[in-house]
Amino acid sequence: QAQLVESGGGLVQAGDSLRLACAAPEGTLSRMTMGWFRQAPGKERTFVAGITTLGGSTGYADSVKGRFTITREIAKSTVYLQMNSLKPEDTALYYCAAAVGATTVKSMRDKRLYVKWGQGTQVTVST
């Protein structure tokens, strides 16, 4: 049973916005760095954005910097990914994940540190 549950995906047009949400078990955001990854058909799963547990430092893939924003509400144990100015190349299955030890903006990009994963939510951007 997945402990991280994503929501908010859908079919939108290029230029539109979407906000993804990831509900985590209580206490997760206080102990673990949270990240968003995405996987397009036939491609590997890649880092999109992350937020550290202490201080809430954020990091982004170059392809989404300036368009996507990761935030969190610790009281609600929820992480969000606000996606603006969406492009067709953003089309993918988006996964929420929680990492142990990924305490820096550099290390949060390492998929191997993520120990909990959601089942994903599909984002499709049409032209």
mmCIF file of C-alpha atoms in Angstrom:
data_model
loop_
_atom_site.group_PDB
_atom_site.id
_atom_site.type_symbol
_atom_site.label_atom_id
_atom_site.label_comp_id
_atom_site.label_asym_id
_atom_site.label_seq_id
_atom_site.Cartn_x
_atom_site.Cartn_y
_atom_site.Cartn_z
ATOM 1 C CA GLN A 1 0.000 0.000 0.000
ATOM 2 C CA ALA A 2 1.458 3.343 -1.088
ATOM 3 C CA GLN A 3 2.069 5.704 1.785
ATOM 4 C CA LEU A 4 2.398 8.738 -0.456
ATOM 5 C CA VAL A 5 -0.672 9.668 -2.447
ATOM 6 C CA GLU A 6 -0.464 12.075 -5.371
ATOM 7 C CA SER A 7 -3.358 14.008 -6.858
ATOM 8 C CA GLY A 8 -4.024 16.901 -9.199
ATOM 9 C CA GLY A 9 -2.872 15.568 -12.532
ATOM 10 C CA GLY A 10 -4.879 15.974 -15.702
ATOM 11 C CA LEU A 11 -5.041 16.977 -19.333
ATOM 12 C CA VAL A 12 -4.288 20.633 -20.038
ATOM 13 C CA GLN A 13 -3.199 22.811 -22.933
ATOM 14 C CA ALA A 14 0.231 24.316 -23.388
ATOM 15 C CA GLY A 15 0.573 27.437 -21.264
ATOM 16 C CA ASP A 16 -1.898 26.279 -18.619
ATOM 17 C CA SER A 17 -1.177 25.579 -14.957
ATOM 18 C CA LEU A 18 -1.704 22.629 -12.639
ATOM 19 C CA ARG A 19 -1.059 22.047 -8.975
ATOM 20 C CA LEU A 20 -0.092 18.584 -7.827
ATOM 21 C CA ALA A 21 -0.466 17.518 -4.209
ATOM 22 C CA CYS A 22 1.188 14.699 -2.288
ATOM 23 C CA ALA A 23 -0.371 13.553 0.974
ATOM 24 C CA ALA A 24 2.124 11.877 3.287
ATOM 25 C CA PRO A 25 1.771 10.077 6.635
ATOM 26 C CA GLU A 26 1.838 12.445 9.598
ATOM 27 C CA GLY A 27 5.357 13.395 10.592
ATOM 28 C CA THR A 28 6.948 12.537 7.249
ATOM 29 C CA LEU A 29 7.703 16.125 6.224
ATOM 30 C CA SER A 30 9.439 16.779 9.538
ATOM 31 C CA ARG A 31 11.798 13.830 9.051
ATOM 32 C CA MET A 32 12.338 13.411 5.336
ATOM 33 C CA THR A 33 13.244 15.433 2.289
ATOM 34 C CA MET A 34 10.432 15.355 -0.240
ATOM 35 C CA GLY A 35 10.823 15.287 -3.986
ATOM 36 C CA TRP A 36 8.885 15.207 -7.213
ATOM 37 C CA PHE A 37 10.067 13.070 -10.098
ATOM 38 C CA ARG A 38 8.579 12.412 -13.501
ATOM 39 C CA GLN A 39 8.748 9.662 -16.065
ATOM 40 C CA ALA A 40 7.715 9.931 -19.690
ATOM 41 C CA PRO A 41 7.012 6.776 -21.752
ATOM 42 C CA GLY A 42 10.231 5.047 -22.704
ATOM 43 C CA LYS A 43 12.381 7.347 -20.585
ATOM 44 C CA GLU A 44 13.953 7.097 -17.168
ATOM 45 C CA ARG A 45 12.463 8.672 -14.069
ATOM 46 C CA THR A 46 14.086 12.074 -13.481
ATOM 47 C CA PHE A 47 14.212 14.648 -10.718
ATOM 48 C CA VAL A 48 11.865 17.624 -11.000
ATOM 49 C CA ALA A 49 11.941 19.420 -7.648
ATOM 50 C CA GLY A 50 12.720 18.835 -3.992
ATOM 51 C CA ILE A 51 12.390 20.440 -0.574
ATOM 52 C CA THR A 52 14.580 19.584 2.404
ATOM 53 C CA THR A 53 13.191 18.698 5.799
ATOM 54 C CA LEU A 54 15.262 21.226 7.716
ATOM 55 C CA GLY A 55 15.020 24.792 6.525
ATOM 56 C CA GLY A 56 12.866 23.909 3.551
ATOM 57 C CA SER A 57 15.573 24.556 0.957
ATOM 58 C CA THR A 58 14.329 23.909 -2.559
ATOM 59 C CA GLY A 59 15.945 22.633 -5.723
ATOM 60 C CA TYR A 60 14.744 22.287 -9.302
ATOM 61 C CA ALA A 61 15.689 20.628 -12.535
ATOM 62 C CA ASP A 62 16.926 23.163 -15.065
ATOM 63 C CA SER A 63 14.037 22.305 -17.378
ATOM 64 C CA VAL A 64 11.421 23.490 -14.881
ATOM 65 C CA LYS A 65 13.246 26.278 -13.049
ATOM 66 C CA GLY A 66 11.199 29.465 -13.076
ATOM 67 C CA ARG A 67 8.002 27.614 -14.033
ATOM 68 C CA PHE A 68 7.498 25.076 -11.215
ATOM 69 C CA THR A 69 7.413 25.729 -7.476
ATOM 70 C CA ILE A 70 7.539 23.152 -4.694
ATOM 71 C CA THR A 71 5.994 24.032 -1.340
ATOM 72 C CA ARG A 72 4.835 22.181 1.716
ATOM 73 C CA GLU A 73 2.319 22.448 4.541
ATOM 74 C CA ILE A 74 3.785 20.507 7.438
ATOM 75 C CA ALA A 75 0.568 20.764 9.483
ATOM 76 C CA LYS A 76 -1.320 19.075 6.647
ATOM 77 C CA SER A 77 1.566 16.712 5.857
ATOM 78 C CA THR A 78 1.224 17.692 2.210
ATOM 79 C CA VAL A 79 3.704 18.730 -0.465
ATOM 80 C CA TYR A 80 2.646 20.656 -3.542
ATOM 81 C CA LEU A 81 4.068 21.198 -6.995
ATOM 82 C CA GLN A 82 2.719 24.305 -8.705
ATOM 83 C CA MET A 83 3.325 23.982 -12.427
ATOM 84 C CA ASN A 84 2.920 27.069 -14.596
ATOM 85 C CA SER A 85 3.488 27.682 -18.300
ATOM 86 C CA LEU A 86 3.217 23.988 -19.017
ATOM 87 C CA LYS A 87 4.762 22.623 -22.180
ATOM 88 C CA PRO A 88 4.078 19.404 -24.121
ATOM 89 C CA GLU A 89 7.478 18.125 -22.992
ATOM 90 C CA ASP A 90 6.222 18.251 -19.387
ATOM 91 C CA THR A 91 3.898 15.360 -20.214
ATOM 92 C CA ALA A 92 4.752 12.483 -17.874
ATOM 93 C CA LEU A 93 3.697 10.442 -14.883
ATOM 94 C CA TYR A 94 4.623 12.523 -11.848
ATOM 95 C CA TYR A 95 5.736 10.788 -8.661
ATOM 96 C CA CYS A 96 6.073 12.071 -5.128
ATOM 97 C CA ALA A 97 8.877 10.569 -3.053
ATOM 98 C CA ALA A 98 10.469 10.830 0.383
ATOM 99 C CA ALA A 99 14.200 10.569 0.993
ATOM 100 C CA VAL A 100 16.462 9.733 3.869
ATOM 101 C CA GLY A 101 19.677 11.703 4.104
ATOM 102 C CA ALA A 102 19.070 13.964 1.118
ATOM 103 C CA THR A 103 19.649 17.077 3.166
ATOM 104 C CA THR A 104 21.137 19.348 0.529
ATOM 105 C CA VAL A 105 19.939 20.860 -2.723
ATOM 106 C CA LYS A 106 22.577 18.779 -4.518
ATOM 107 C CA SER A 107 21.827 15.421 -2.885
ATOM 108 C CA MET A 108 18.062 15.696 -3.276
ATOM 109 C CA ARG A 109 18.557 14.981 -6.975
ATOM 110 C CA ASP A 110 19.795 11.444 -6.215
ATOM 111 C CA LYS A 111 16.957 8.989 -6.846
ATOM 112 C CA ARG A 112 18.726 6.314 -4.814
ATOM 113 C CA LEU A 113 18.112 8.210 -1.571
ATOM 114 C CA TYR A 114 14.339 8.068 -1.939
ATOM 115 C CA VAL A 115 12.794 5.220 0.021
ATOM 116 C CA LYS A 116 9.083 5.931 -0.246
ATOM 117 C CA TRP A 117 7.239 6.488 -3.524
ATOM 118 C CA GLY A 118 3.687 7.221 -4.510
ATOM 119 C CA GLN A 119 1.908 5.577 -7.422
ATOM 120 C CA GLY A 120 2.029 8.672 -9.602
ATOM 121 C CA THR A 121 -0.376 11.078 -11.212
ATOM 122 C CA GLN A 122 -0.536 11.625 -14.969
ATOM 123 C CA VAL A 123 0.055 15.060 -16.454
ATOM 124 C CA THR A 124 -0.633 15.472 -20.153
ATOM 125 C CA VAL A 125 -0.013 18.762 -21.933
ATOM 126 C CA SER A 126 -1.429 19.168 -25.419
ATOM 127 C CA THR A 127 -0.313 21.661 -28.050
#
